[in-house]
Every structure is written in structure tokens, then in C-alpha cells.
Amino acid sequence: MKPIRKAIFPVAGLGTRFLPATKAMPKEMLTVVDRPLIQHVVDEAREAGIEHFIFVTGRNKGVIEDHFDRQFELEVTLKERNKSSDLKLLADDQPAAGSASFTRQQSPMGLGHAVWCARELVGNEPFALVLPDVLVQNKPGCLAQMIEAYNKAGDKSNIIAVEEVPMERIHQYGVVGIGKGDGKTFPITEMVEKPPREKAPSNLIITGRYILQPEIFDLLAKQTGGAGGEIQITDSMITLSKSQPFHAVKFEGKSFDCGSKVGFLAANVAYAMARPDIAPAFRDEIKRLLGN
Ligand code: G1P
């Protein structure tokens, strides 16, 4: 069975929901506490054993590449000032030489198209797809839980992270229908991208973490526009599910849709509360704000 070594991070989106913050800065660089969103999801992938990080970028996203490079002047200054803990922090986050790749999606043609842009970098092996808009707070992380399920599900299986949402939000997501499972992993019987509430097969949404087989690339190449006129990964997954098994993993952990302002702000609160160096003072501030 081929291990999951590579992960794709689609980071080409315009981030219009966060204007003006994202006018000159990619939305993936917005910080949750003191780490950019993209760093949080790379951390999750690294914890799951991913060795190669593939970023599908776009225009004005160069700073993401800089973020994963060394900052020579900064390092020299920190060394001169004996800031060893800051230097260690930078070194720990640094991807190994040759383990990060960047390719560009030239036009915004949808998530499926962004994934297809990474086909040459992934090659003929199963891979993870991680959407940086979604943070999942848990140890082990969401992707590590999915890889565990993948190792049990066997060769040529595909795994999707799912969670329940209130039906009034269902039309914003990919939705799955599932069969009988073991409490955590379930066979997927149906998938649909952004259905109207009455057409949704369940209240289980696709949460932004996938393990996919490389056969998806040929299907993406043939894919025409789906929901919203974009090339949707969900449509190619539906076709692939006719020849390969798809499983849903109801992961443990709290998810935050950082593509929305409220989700992003909630993530900041939750991640700050989980930091022993910040939580006590932060809790006092929140209490003061709430007036109790
Ligand atoms: C994408 C996927 C959708 C998934 C969602 C998770 O949609 O197409 O299936 O539920 O991410 O955030 P987008 O948010 O790019 O519209």
C-alpha cells in the first residue's frame, strides 16, 4: 500500500471576503494567534507524516513562498541579540530543503482546476488535499485521523473528512450521504456540491480535508464547469466513486471555517485559549469585554 507522502494546499483564492485586509496580502497569511493560517495547516500535515508540501498559488501570493523560506537578515539579527528561542521557533517551522513546491493556477477556475494544476508535482501516487480555510483543533489532527482510516480502508480507497452542520448552512458546502460504518468511518453512498437544502442527502459536509487517488487527475482534465461555473473537485470524486471506494471520516476536533469572518474570529479565540502562555491574560480580557 502506497503511503501518503504529499499534500496539496490550494492557495490561489482571492480572499474577497476579507477585503481590505487581503488587498495586498494573501488570505492564507492572516494570523490565528501568531501563526498564519497556512502555517497551521502545514503543521497539521507534517504531524500526519506528510513529507512534500505542494502549494498551488496565484498572482500576489509570493509572500507565502517567502514564509516557507529562510529569512537570512532576521536570523543574523536574532543571533546577534542572542534570541535563541526565536531562532529555534523559525528553525522548527522551516520545511526541509526540497520539500516544498510551488506552482501557479493562472486563472481562478475552481478548486478542481487548482488540484489538477498540481498533477505533475504529485505524480502517480495517492495524496492529501488540505484547504487552508478550514482549521481543525485537535491532537491528533484531522489529517492524521484520516490517514489512520486510510491505512485500514486499504489500497485505492479515498477518504473525506466530514462533519455535521445545521441544515440552513448546508447549501454552502459539498455534502455526502453515508452507509453503515463503525462509528467513525463510513462508506460514502452519495456526494453533491452545494445542493439546495431539500436536495441534500444528509447534514454531513465535506470539511476541507481529502485523501485522493491519482486517478482523479485524468477525471479533472475532462471535467467541465459545475456548481457556480467552476471546475469542482466534488464532481470528479463522484465519477471516481464509481470505480473506487470513498469513505467519510467523522473526525474528532473542533473545526473553524476561517473563510468566514465569524469562523476566523472564533478560531483566534479558541487557539488563544489553548495557549498556556496567553490563555490566563486573554480570558481576563474577554471577561472584561463581556462585562463579567
Ligand atoms: C470547497 C469544496 C466543498 C467543501 C468546502 C469546505 O468549497 O468544494 O465541497 O465543503 O470547500 O470548506 P469552497 O469553500 O471552496 O466553496
PDB file of C-alpha atoms and ligand atoms in Angstrom:
ATOM      1  CA  MET A   1       0.000   0.000   0.000  1.00  0.00           C
ATOM      2  CA  LYS A   2       1.413   3.370  -1.032  1.00  0.00           C
ATOM      3  CA  PRO A   3       1.871   5.802   1.904  1.00  0.00           C
ATOM      4  CA  ILE A   4       0.506   9.351   1.759  1.00  0.00           C
ATOM      5  CA  ARG A   5       3.648  11.464   1.348  1.00  0.00           C
ATOM      6  CA  LYS A   6       2.411  14.547  -0.451  1.00  0.00           C
ATOM      7  CA  ALA A   7      -0.179  17.181   0.313  1.00  0.00           C
ATOM      8  CA  ILE A   8      -1.661  19.841  -1.950  1.00  0.00           C
ATOM      9  CA  PHE A   9      -2.570  23.228  -0.464  1.00  0.00           C
ATOM     10  CA  PRO A  10      -4.697  25.317  -2.849  1.00  0.00           C
ATOM     11  CA  VAL A  11      -3.827  28.936  -2.022  1.00  0.00           C
ATOM     12  CA  ALA A  12      -4.768  30.797  -5.202  1.00  0.00           C
ATOM     13  CA  GLY A  13      -8.126  32.205  -3.989  1.00  0.00           C
ATOM     14  CA  LEU A  14      -8.652  35.980  -3.987  1.00  0.00           C
ATOM     15  CA  GLY A  15      -9.964  36.227  -0.431  1.00  0.00           C
ATOM     16  CA  THR A  16     -12.530  38.887  -1.311  1.00  0.00           C
ATOM     17  CA  ARG A  17     -14.495  38.148   1.863  1.00  0.00           C
ATOM     18  CA  PHE A  18     -11.647  39.677   3.886  1.00  0.00           C
ATOM     19  CA  LEU A  19     -11.117  42.907   1.960  1.00  0.00           C
ATOM     20  CA  PRO A  20      -9.442  45.280   2.605  1.00  0.00           C
ATOM     21  CA  ALA A  21      -7.157  43.017   4.733  1.00  0.00           C
ATOM     22  CA  THR A  22      -6.465  40.854   1.680  1.00  0.00           C
ATOM     23  CA  LYS A  23      -5.903  43.649  -0.837  1.00  0.00           C
ATOM     24  CA  ALA A  24      -2.113  43.301  -0.749  1.00  0.00           C
ATOM     25  CA  MET A  25      -1.769  40.206   1.469  1.00  0.00           C
ATOM     26  CA  PRO A  26      -2.929  36.648   0.743  1.00  0.00           C
ATOM     27  CA  LYS A  27      -5.790  35.493   2.977  1.00  0.00           C
ATOM     28  CA  GLU A  28      -3.717  32.427   3.882  1.00  0.00           C
ATOM     29  CA  MET A  29      -1.308  34.762   5.716  1.00  0.00           C
ATOM     30  CA  LEU A  30      -3.990  36.062   8.090  1.00  0.00           C
ATOM     31  CA  THR A  31      -2.938  35.018  11.557  1.00  0.00           C
ATOM     32  CA  VAL A  32      -4.689  32.829  14.055  1.00  0.00           C
ATOM     33  CA  VAL A  33      -2.918  33.969  17.241  1.00  0.00           C
ATOM     34  CA  ASP A  34       0.677  34.229  15.959  1.00  0.00           C
ATOM     35  CA  ARG A  35       0.784  31.730  13.093  1.00  0.00           C
ATOM     36  CA  PRO A  36      -0.567  32.331   9.584  1.00  0.00           C
ATOM     37  CA  LEU A  37      -3.472  30.102   8.558  1.00  0.00           C
ATOM     38  CA  ILE A  38      -1.224  28.336   6.045  1.00  0.00           C
ATOM     39  CA  GLN A  39       1.299  27.503   8.769  1.00  0.00           C
ATOM     40  CA  HIS A  40      -1.428  25.919  10.917  1.00  0.00           C
ATOM     41  CA  VAL A  41      -2.455  23.525   8.119  1.00  0.00           C
ATOM     42  CA  VAL A  42       1.144  22.740   7.149  1.00  0.00           C
ATOM     43  CA  ASP A  43       1.735  21.847  10.827  1.00  0.00           C
ATOM     44  CA  GLU A  44      -1.273  19.511  10.704  1.00  0.00           C
ATOM     45  CA  ALA A  45       0.064  17.843   7.542  1.00  0.00           C
ATOM     46  CA  ARG A  46       3.546  17.492   8.961  1.00  0.00           C
ATOM     47  CA  GLU A  47       2.158  15.887  12.115  1.00  0.00           C
ATOM     48  CA  ALA A  48       0.321  13.386   9.853  1.00  0.00           C
ATOM     49  CA  GLY A  49       3.628  12.361   8.259  1.00  0.00           C
ATOM     50  CA  ILE A  50       3.446  14.422   5.049  1.00  0.00           C
ATOM     51  CA  GLU A  51       6.916  14.927   3.541  1.00  0.00           C
ATOM     52  CA  HIS A  52       6.222  17.064   0.485  1.00  0.00           C
ATOM     53  CA  PHE A  53       4.139  20.247   0.589  1.00  0.00           C
ATOM     54  CA  ILE A  54       2.707  21.407  -2.734  1.00  0.00           C
ATOM     55  CA  PHE A  55       1.253  24.910  -2.881  1.00  0.00           C
ATOM     56  CA  VAL A  56      -0.963  25.920  -5.784  1.00  0.00           C
ATOM     57  CA  THR A  57      -0.549  29.680  -5.713  1.00  0.00           C
ATOM     58  CA  GLY A  58      -1.613  32.604  -7.877  1.00  0.00           C
ATOM     59  CA  ARG A  59      -0.643  36.179  -8.554  1.00  0.00           C
ATOM     60  CA  ASN A  60       0.224  38.259  -5.456  1.00  0.00           C
ATOM     61  CA  LYS A  61       0.882  35.164  -3.355  1.00  0.00           C
ATOM     62  CA  GLY A  62       4.690  35.387  -3.375  1.00  0.00           C
ATOM     63  CA  VAL A  63       4.823  36.076   0.347  1.00  0.00           C
ATOM     64  CA  ILE A  64       3.614  32.516   1.041  1.00  0.00           C
ATOM     65  CA  GLU A  65       6.743  31.223  -0.683  1.00  0.00           C
ATOM     66  CA  ASP A  66       8.843  33.683   1.364  1.00  0.00           C
ATOM     67  CA  HIS A  67       7.169  32.487   4.549  1.00  0.00           C
ATOM     68  CA  PHE A  68       8.456  28.955   3.960  1.00  0.00           C
ATOM     69  CA  ASP A  69      11.967  30.143   3.107  1.00  0.00           C
ATOM     70  CA  ARG A  70      14.726  31.248   5.465  1.00  0.00           C
ATOM     71  CA  GLN A  71      14.830  34.917   6.463  1.00  0.00           C
ATOM     72  CA  PHE A  72      18.546  35.424   6.439  1.00  0.00           C
ATOM     73  CA  GLU A  73      18.750  39.039   7.731  1.00  0.00           C
ATOM     74  CA  LEU A  74      16.301  38.268  10.521  1.00  0.00           C
ATOM     75  CA  GLU A  75      18.286  35.196  11.571  1.00  0.00           C
ATOM     76  CA  VAL A  76      21.544  37.183  11.687  1.00  0.00           C
ATOM     77  CA  THR A  77      19.928  39.894  13.813  1.00  0.00           C
ATOM     78  CA  LEU A  78      18.363  37.360  16.187  1.00  0.00           C
ATOM     79  CA  LYS A  79      21.726  35.596  16.531  1.00  0.00           C
ATOM     80  CA  GLU A  80      23.473  38.895  17.328  1.00  0.00           C
ATOM     81  CA  ARG A  81      20.890  39.566  20.020  1.00  0.00           C
ATOM     82  CA  ASN A  82      21.115  36.027  21.445  1.00  0.00           C
ATOM     83  CA  LYS A  83      17.420  35.387  20.816  1.00  0.00           C
ATOM     84  CA  SER A  84      17.825  31.634  20.773  1.00  0.00           C
ATOM     85  CA  SER A  85      14.170  30.747  21.437  1.00  0.00           C
ATOM     86  CA  ASP A  86      13.030  32.889  18.471  1.00  0.00           C
ATOM     87  CA  LEU A  87      15.692  31.269  16.291  1.00  0.00           C
ATOM     88  CA  LYS A  88      14.509  27.825  17.351  1.00  0.00           C
ATOM     89  CA  LEU A  89      10.902  28.773  16.536  1.00  0.00           C
ATOM     90  CA  LEU A  90      11.932  29.731  12.995  1.00  0.00           C
ATOM     91  CA  ALA A  91      14.075  26.633  12.534  1.00  0.00           C
ATOM     92  CA  ASP A  92      11.297  24.294  13.735  1.00  0.00           C
ATOM     93  CA  ASP A  93       8.840  25.731  11.190  1.00  0.00           C
ATOM     94  CA  GLN A  94      11.283  25.543   8.289  1.00  0.00           C
ATOM     95  CA  PRO A  95      10.399  22.862   5.717  1.00  0.00           C
ATOM     96  CA  ALA A  96      13.377  20.667   4.796  1.00  0.00           C
ATOM     97  CA  ALA A  97      15.283  21.642   1.657  1.00  0.00           C
ATOM     98  CA  GLY A  98      13.383  20.495  -1.422  1.00  0.00           C
ATOM     99  CA  SER A  99      10.244  19.524   0.482  1.00  0.00           C
ATOM    100  CA  ALA A 100       8.099  22.499  -0.590  1.00  0.00           C
ATOM    101  CA  SER A 101       6.981  23.065  -4.190  1.00  0.00           C
ATOM    102  CA  PHE A 102       5.030  25.905  -5.707  1.00  0.00           C
ATOM    103  CA  THR A 103       3.004  26.003  -8.888  1.00  0.00           C
ATOM    104  CA  ARG A 104       0.570  28.599 -10.174  1.00  0.00           C
ATOM    105  CA  GLN A 105      -3.060  28.427 -11.124  1.00  0.00           C
ATOM    106  CA  GLN A 106      -3.172  31.158 -13.767  1.00  0.00           C
ATOM    107  CA  SER A 107      -6.936  31.709 -13.753  1.00  0.00           C
ATOM    108  CA  PRO A 108      -9.471  31.149 -10.966  1.00  0.00           C
ATOM    109  CA  MET A 109     -11.309  28.175 -12.480  1.00  0.00           C
ATOM    110  CA  GLY A 110     -12.263  26.384  -9.288  1.00  0.00           C
ATOM    111  CA  LEU A 111     -10.881  24.035  -6.673  1.00  0.00           C
ATOM    112  CA  GLY A 112     -10.848  21.045  -9.055  1.00  0.00           C
ATOM    113  CA  HIS A 113      -8.757  23.013 -11.523  1.00  0.00           C
ATOM    114  CA  ALA A 114      -6.341  24.103  -8.750  1.00  0.00           C
ATOM    115  CA  VAL A 115      -5.818  20.447  -7.775  1.00  0.00           C
ATOM    116  CA  TRP A 116      -5.280  19.485 -11.412  1.00  0.00           C
ATOM    117  CA  CYS A 117      -2.547  22.148 -11.638  1.00  0.00           C
ATOM    118  CA  ALA A 118      -0.532  20.048  -9.144  1.00  0.00           C
ATOM    119  CA  ARG A 119      -0.730  16.816 -11.184  1.00  0.00           C
ATOM    120  CA  GLU A 120       2.917  16.798 -12.318  1.00  0.00           C
ATOM    121  CA  LEU A 121       4.165  17.511  -8.802  1.00  0.00           C
ATOM    122  CA  VAL A 122       2.060  14.730  -7.282  1.00  0.00           C
ATOM    123  CA  GLY A 123       2.656  12.111  -9.973  1.00  0.00           C
ATOM    124  CA  ASN A 124       1.177   8.645  -9.734  1.00  0.00           C
ATOM    125  CA  GLU A 125       0.576   8.304  -6.007  1.00  0.00           C
ATOM    126  CA  PRO A 126      -2.233   8.949  -3.539  1.00  0.00           C
ATOM    127  CA  PHE A 127      -2.106  12.370  -1.912  1.00  0.00           C
ATOM    128  CA  ALA A 128      -3.756  14.584   0.680  1.00  0.00           C
ATOM    129  CA  LEU A 129      -5.653  17.734  -0.205  1.00  0.00           C
ATOM    130  CA  VAL A 130      -5.852  20.311   2.581  1.00  0.00           C
ATOM    131  CA  LEU A 131      -7.900  23.510   2.313  1.00  0.00           C
ATOM    132  CA  PRO A 132      -6.289  26.243   4.430  1.00  0.00           C
ATOM    133  CA  ASP A 133      -9.658  27.953   5.015  1.00  0.00           C
ATOM    134  CA  VAL A 134     -10.576  25.214   7.448  1.00  0.00           C
ATOM    135  CA  LEU A 135      -8.764  24.732  10.743  1.00  0.00           C
ATOM    136  CA  VAL A 136      -9.404  21.692  12.905  1.00  0.00           C
ATOM    137  CA  GLN A 137      -8.260  21.949  16.502  1.00  0.00           C
ATOM    138  CA  ASN A 138      -7.322  18.527  17.855  1.00  0.00           C
ATOM    139  CA  LYS A 139      -4.423  16.231  18.669  1.00  0.00           C
ATOM    140  CA  PRO A 140      -4.040  14.025  16.695  1.00  0.00           C
ATOM    141  CA  GLY A 141      -5.006  16.375  13.870  1.00  0.00           C
ATOM    142  CA  CYS A 142      -7.741  15.757  11.338  1.00  0.00           C
ATOM    143  CA  LEU A 143      -5.361  14.556   8.606  1.00  0.00           C
ATOM    144  CA  ALA A 144      -3.598  12.123  10.978  1.00  0.00           C
ATOM    145  CA  GLN A 145      -7.007  10.633  11.846  1.00  0.00           C
ATOM    146  CA  MET A 146      -7.811  10.294   8.142  1.00  0.00           C
ATOM    147  CA  ILE A 147      -4.507   8.575   7.367  1.00  0.00           C
ATOM    148  CA  GLU A 148      -5.247   6.080  10.129  1.00  0.00           C
ATOM    149  CA  ALA A 149      -8.622   5.396   8.469  1.00  0.00           C
ATOM    150  CA  TYR A 150      -6.929   5.170   5.060  1.00  0.00           C
ATOM    151  CA  ASN A 151      -4.464   2.557   6.305  1.00  0.00           C
ATOM    152  CA  LYS A 152      -7.418   0.446   7.475  1.00  0.00           C
ATOM    153  CA  ALA A 153      -9.514   1.046   4.340  1.00  0.00           C
ATOM    154  CA  GLY A 154      -6.798  -0.266   2.048  1.00  0.00           C
ATOM    155  CA  ASP A 155      -5.318   0.407  -1.360  1.00  0.00           C
ATOM    156  CA  LYS A 156      -7.157   2.568  -3.871  1.00  0.00           C
ATOM    157  CA  SER A 157      -9.513   3.984  -1.281  1.00  0.00           C
ATOM    158  CA  ASN A 158     -10.340   7.660  -0.937  1.00  0.00           C
ATOM    159  CA  ILE A 159     -11.068   9.367   2.372  1.00  0.00           C
ATOM    160  CA  ILE A 160     -13.016  12.540   3.071  1.00  0.00           C
ATOM    161  CA  ALA A 161     -13.345  14.384   6.386  1.00  0.00           C
ATOM    162  CA  VAL A 162     -16.979  15.150   7.197  1.00  0.00           C
ATOM    163  CA  GLU A 163     -18.925  16.854   9.952  1.00  0.00           C
ATOM    164  CA  GLU A 164     -22.491  17.761  10.764  1.00  0.00           C
ATOM    165  CA  VAL A 165     -23.742  21.314  10.213  1.00  0.00           C
ATOM    166  CA  PRO A 166     -27.180  22.889  10.711  1.00  0.00           C
ATOM    167  CA  MET A 167     -29.328  22.383   7.579  1.00  0.00           C
ATOM    168  CA  GLU A 168     -29.574  26.153   6.953  1.00  0.00           C
ATOM    169  CA  ARG A 169     -25.835  26.218   6.113  1.00  0.00           C
ATOM    170  CA  ILE A 170     -25.797  23.051   4.005  1.00  0.00           C
ATOM    171  CA  HIS A 171     -26.004  24.836   0.615  1.00  0.00           C
ATOM    172  CA  GLN A 172     -22.548  26.394   1.199  1.00  0.00           C
ATOM    173  CA  TYR A 173     -20.693  23.055   1.123  1.00  0.00           C
ATOM    174  CA  GLY A 174     -20.123  19.706  -0.536  1.00  0.00           C
ATOM    175  CA  VAL A 175     -22.497  17.202   1.099  1.00  0.00           C
ATOM    176  CA  VAL A 176     -22.218  13.405   1.439  1.00  0.00           C
ATOM    177  CA  GLY A 177     -24.653  10.568   2.063  1.00  0.00           C
ATOM    178  CA  ILE A 178     -23.233   7.642   4.053  1.00  0.00           C
ATOM    179  CA  GLY A 179     -23.962   3.971   4.724  1.00  0.00           C
ATOM    180  CA  LYS A 180     -23.414   1.891   7.850  1.00  0.00           C
ATOM    181  CA  GLY A 181     -19.979   2.343   9.422  1.00  0.00           C
ATOM    182  CA  ASP A 182     -18.008   1.675  12.570  1.00  0.00           C
ATOM    183  CA  GLY A 183     -18.872   4.911  14.375  1.00  0.00           C
ATOM    184  CA  LYS A 184     -16.002   6.889  12.868  1.00  0.00           C
ATOM    185  CA  THR A 185     -15.540   5.705   9.251  1.00  0.00           C
ATOM    186  CA  PHE A 186     -18.493   5.228   6.890  1.00  0.00           C
ATOM    187  CA  PRO A 187     -18.858   4.245   3.233  1.00  0.00           C
ATOM    188  CA  ILE A 188     -19.937   7.220   1.121  1.00  0.00           C
ATOM    189  CA  THR A 189     -23.017   6.473  -0.956  1.00  0.00           C
ATOM    190  CA  GLU A 190     -23.608   9.901  -2.433  1.00  0.00           C
ATOM    191  CA  MET A 191     -21.858  13.250  -2.925  1.00  0.00           C
ATOM    192  CA  VAL A 192     -23.188  16.560  -4.154  1.00  0.00           C
ATOM    193  CA  GLU A 193     -21.641  20.025  -4.345  1.00  0.00           C
ATOM    194  CA  LYS A 194     -23.579  22.892  -2.747  1.00  0.00           C
ATOM    195  CA  PRO A 195     -27.073  21.385  -3.020  1.00  0.00           C
ATOM    196  CA  PRO A 196     -30.202  23.306  -2.077  1.00  0.00           C
ATOM    197  CA  ARG A 197     -31.327  22.199   1.372  1.00  0.00           C
ATOM    198  CA  GLU A 198     -34.139  19.960   0.043  1.00  0.00           C
ATOM    199  CA  LYS A 199     -31.739  18.049  -2.246  1.00  0.00           C
ATOM    200  CA  ALA A 200     -29.028  17.451   0.413  1.00  0.00           C
ATOM    201  CA  PRO A 201     -28.555  13.714   1.168  1.00  0.00           C
ATOM    202  CA  SER A 202     -27.703  14.440   4.839  1.00  0.00           C
ATOM    203  CA  ASN A 203     -26.375  17.154   7.141  1.00  0.00           C
ATOM    204  CA  LEU A 204     -22.792  15.917   6.689  1.00  0.00           C
ATOM    205  CA  ILE A 205     -20.500  18.323   4.880  1.00  0.00           C
ATOM    206  CA  ILE A 206     -17.080  17.865   3.304  1.00  0.00           C
ATOM    207  CA  THR A 207     -14.760  19.693   5.692  1.00  0.00           C
ATOM    208  CA  GLY A 208     -11.767  20.548   3.528  1.00  0.00           C
ATOM    209  CA  ARG A 209      -9.524  17.519   4.045  1.00  0.00           C
ATOM    210  CA  TYR A 210      -9.262  14.735   1.452  1.00  0.00           C
ATOM    211  CA  ILE A 211      -7.083  11.711   0.668  1.00  0.00           C
ATOM    212  CA  LEU A 212      -7.400  11.000  -3.032  1.00  0.00           C
ATOM    213  CA  GLN A 213      -6.043   8.533  -5.553  1.00  0.00           C
ATOM    214  CA  PRO A 214      -4.099   9.896  -8.552  1.00  0.00           C
ATOM    215  CA  GLU A 215      -6.793   8.663 -10.992  1.00  0.00           C
ATOM    216  CA  ILE A 216      -8.659  11.860 -10.024  1.00  0.00           C
ATOM    217  CA  PHE A 217      -6.307  13.879 -12.267  1.00  0.00           C
ATOM    218  CA  ASP A 218      -7.495  12.313 -15.539  1.00  0.00           C
ATOM    219  CA  LEU A 219     -11.079  12.931 -14.491  1.00  0.00           C
ATOM    220  CA  LEU A 220     -10.308  16.551 -13.575  1.00  0.00           C
ATOM    221  CA  ALA A 221      -8.721  17.049 -17.003  1.00  0.00           C
ATOM    222  CA  LYS A 222     -12.062  16.144 -18.623  1.00  0.00           C
ATOM    223  CA  GLN A 223     -14.223  17.954 -16.080  1.00  0.00           C
ATOM    224  CA  THR A 224     -16.402  20.822 -17.274  1.00  0.00           C
ATOM    225  CA  GLY A 225     -17.896  23.594 -15.118  1.00  0.00           C
ATOM    226  CA  GLY A 226     -20.162  22.503 -12.252  1.00  0.00           C
ATOM    227  CA  ALA A 227     -21.731  24.445  -9.375  1.00  0.00           C
ATOM    228  CA  GLY A 228     -21.016  28.176  -9.823  1.00  0.00           C
ATOM    229  CA  GLY A 229     -19.489  27.503 -13.279  1.00  0.00           C
ATOM    230  CA  GLU A 230     -16.249  26.299 -11.648  1.00  0.00           C
ATOM    231  CA  ILE A 231     -14.401  23.004 -12.061  1.00  0.00           C
ATOM    232  CA  GLN A 232     -15.421  21.238  -8.864  1.00  0.00           C
ATOM    233  CA  ILE A 233     -13.355  18.523  -7.205  1.00  0.00           C
ATOM    234  CA  THR A 234     -16.627  17.011  -5.937  1.00  0.00           C
ATOM    235  CA  ASP A 235     -17.855  16.288  -9.494  1.00  0.00           C
ATOM    236  CA  SER A 236     -14.691  14.319 -10.333  1.00  0.00           C
ATOM    237  CA  MET A 237     -14.924  12.495  -6.998  1.00  0.00           C
ATOM    238  CA  ILE A 238     -18.463  11.442  -7.908  1.00  0.00           C
ATOM    239  CA  THR A 239     -17.132   9.893 -11.140  1.00  0.00           C
ATOM    240  CA  LEU A 240     -14.179   8.277  -9.348  1.00  0.00           C
ATOM    241  CA  SER A 241     -16.511   6.778  -6.738  1.00  0.00           C
ATOM    242  CA  LYS A 242     -17.966   4.550  -9.486  1.00  0.00           C
ATOM    243  CA  SER A 243     -14.640   2.668  -9.667  1.00  0.00           C
ATOM    244  CA  GLN A 244     -13.008   3.244  -6.259  1.00  0.00           C
ATOM    245  CA  PRO A 245     -14.306   3.224  -2.674  1.00  0.00           C
ATOM    246  CA  PHE A 246     -14.871   6.528  -0.865  1.00  0.00           C
ATOM    247  CA  HIS A 247     -15.077   6.671   2.930  1.00  0.00           C
ATOM    248  CA  ALA A 248     -16.174   9.504   5.193  1.00  0.00           C
ATOM    249  CA  VAL A 249     -14.334  10.086   8.465  1.00  0.00           C
ATOM    250  CA  LYS A 250     -16.241  11.840  11.228  1.00  0.00           C
ATOM    251  CA  PHE A 251     -13.138  13.347  12.752  1.00  0.00           C
ATOM    252  CA  GLU A 252     -12.566  14.354  16.344  1.00  0.00           C
ATOM    253  CA  GLY A 253     -11.924  18.031  16.926  1.00  0.00           C
ATOM    254  CA  LYS A 254     -13.459  21.437  16.580  1.00  0.00           C
ATOM    255  CA  SER A 255     -13.473  22.905  13.075  1.00  0.00           C
ATOM    256  CA  PHE A 256     -13.390  26.593  12.150  1.00  0.00           C
ATOM    257  CA  ASP A 257     -14.404  27.890   8.736  1.00  0.00           C
ATOM    258  CA  CYS A 258     -11.804  30.654   8.517  1.00  0.00           C
ATOM    259  CA  GLY A 259     -13.189  31.649   5.120  1.00  0.00           C
ATOM    260  CA  SER A 260     -15.890  33.457   7.107  1.00  0.00           C
ATOM    261  CA  LYS A 261     -15.185  36.381   9.448  1.00  0.00           C
ATOM    262  CA  VAL A 262     -17.017  34.842  12.383  1.00  0.00           C
ATOM    263  CA  GLY A 263     -15.282  31.479  11.933  1.00  0.00           C
ATOM    264  CA  PHE A 264     -11.908  33.192  11.703  1.00  0.00           C
ATOM    265  CA  LEU A 265     -12.512  35.256  14.855  1.00  0.00           C
ATOM    266  CA  ALA A 266     -13.770  32.175  16.717  1.00  0.00           C
ATOM    267  CA  ALA A 267     -10.593  30.312  15.694  1.00  0.00           C
ATOM    268  CA  ASN A 268      -8.488  33.102  17.168  1.00  0.00           C
ATOM    269  CA  VAL A 269     -10.339  32.867  20.468  1.00  0.00           C
ATOM    270  CA  ALA A 270     -10.177  29.062  20.604  1.00  0.00           C
ATOM    271  CA  TYR A 271      -6.479  28.871  19.685  1.00  0.00           C
ATOM    272  CA  ALA A 272      -5.591  31.645  22.148  1.00  0.00           C
ATOM    273  CA  MET A 273      -7.477  29.805  24.911  1.00  0.00           C
ATOM    274  CA  ALA A 274      -5.446  26.683  24.138  1.00  0.00           C
ATOM    275  CA  ARG A 275      -2.126  28.517  24.617  1.00  0.00           C
ATOM    276  CA  PRO A 276      -0.851  28.321  28.199  1.00  0.00           C
ATOM    277  CA  ASP A 277       1.289  31.454  27.681  1.00  0.00           C
ATOM    278  CA  ILE A 278      -1.686  33.553  26.553  1.00  0.00           C
ATOM    279  CA  ALA A 279      -4.862  31.966  27.942  1.00  0.00           C
ATOM    280  CA  PRO A 280      -4.914  33.423  31.509  1.00  0.00           C
ATOM    281  CA  ALA A 281      -4.499  37.073  30.440  1.00  0.00           C
ATOM    282  CA  PHE A 282      -6.712  36.583  27.390  1.00  0.00           C
ATOM    283  CA  ARG A 283      -9.507  35.083  29.470  1.00  0.00           C
ATOM    284  CA  ASP A 284      -9.394  38.156  31.742  1.00  0.00           C
ATOM    285  CA  GLU A 285      -9.658  40.436  28.712  1.00  0.00           C
ATOM    286  CA  ILE A 286     -12.634  38.544  27.339  1.00  0.00           C
ATOM    287  CA  LYS A 287     -14.351  38.669  30.742  1.00  0.00           C
ATOM    288  CA  ARG A 288     -13.743  42.413  30.872  1.00  0.00           C
ATOM    289  CA  LEU A 289     -15.194  42.851  27.369  1.00  0.00           C
ATOM    290  CA  LEU A 290     -18.247  40.803  28.204  1.00  0.00           C
ATOM    291  CA  GLY A 291     -18.700  42.738  31.406  1.00  0.00           C
ATOM    292  CA  ASN A 292     -18.468  39.905  33.918  1.00  0.00           C
TER     293      ASN A 292
HETATM  294  C1  G1P B   1     -14.931  23.689  -1.058  1.00  0.00           C
HETATM  295  C2  G1P B   1     -15.488  22.355  -1.573  1.00  0.00           C
HETATM  296  C3  G1P B   1     -16.696  21.922  -0.719  1.00  0.00           C
HETATM  297  C4  G1P B   1     -16.282  21.875   0.742  1.00  0.00           C
HETATM  298  C5  G1P B   1     -15.687  23.225   1.182  1.00  0.00           C
HETATM  299  C6  G1P B   1     -15.119  23.129   2.595  1.00  0.00           C
HETATM  300  O1  G1P B   1     -15.886  24.695  -1.293  1.00  0.00           O
HETATM  301  O2  G1P B   1     -15.851  22.487  -2.926  1.00  0.00           O
HETATM  302  O3  G1P B   1     -17.129  20.653  -1.140  1.00  0.00           O
HETATM  303  O4  G1P B   1     -17.403  21.545   1.543  1.00  0.00           O
HETATM  304  O5  G1P B   1     -14.633  23.633   0.321  1.00  0.00           O
HETATM  305  O6  G1P B   1     -14.721  24.377   3.060  1.00  0.00           O
HETATM  306  P1  G1P B   1     -15.495  26.279  -1.261  1.00  0.00           P
HETATM  307  O7  G1P B   1     -15.436  26.645   0.190  1.00  0.00           O
HETATM  308  O8  G1P B   1     -14.184  26.402  -1.958  1.00  0.00           O
HETATM  309  O9  G1P B   1     -16.621  26.971  -1.970  1.00  0.00           O
END
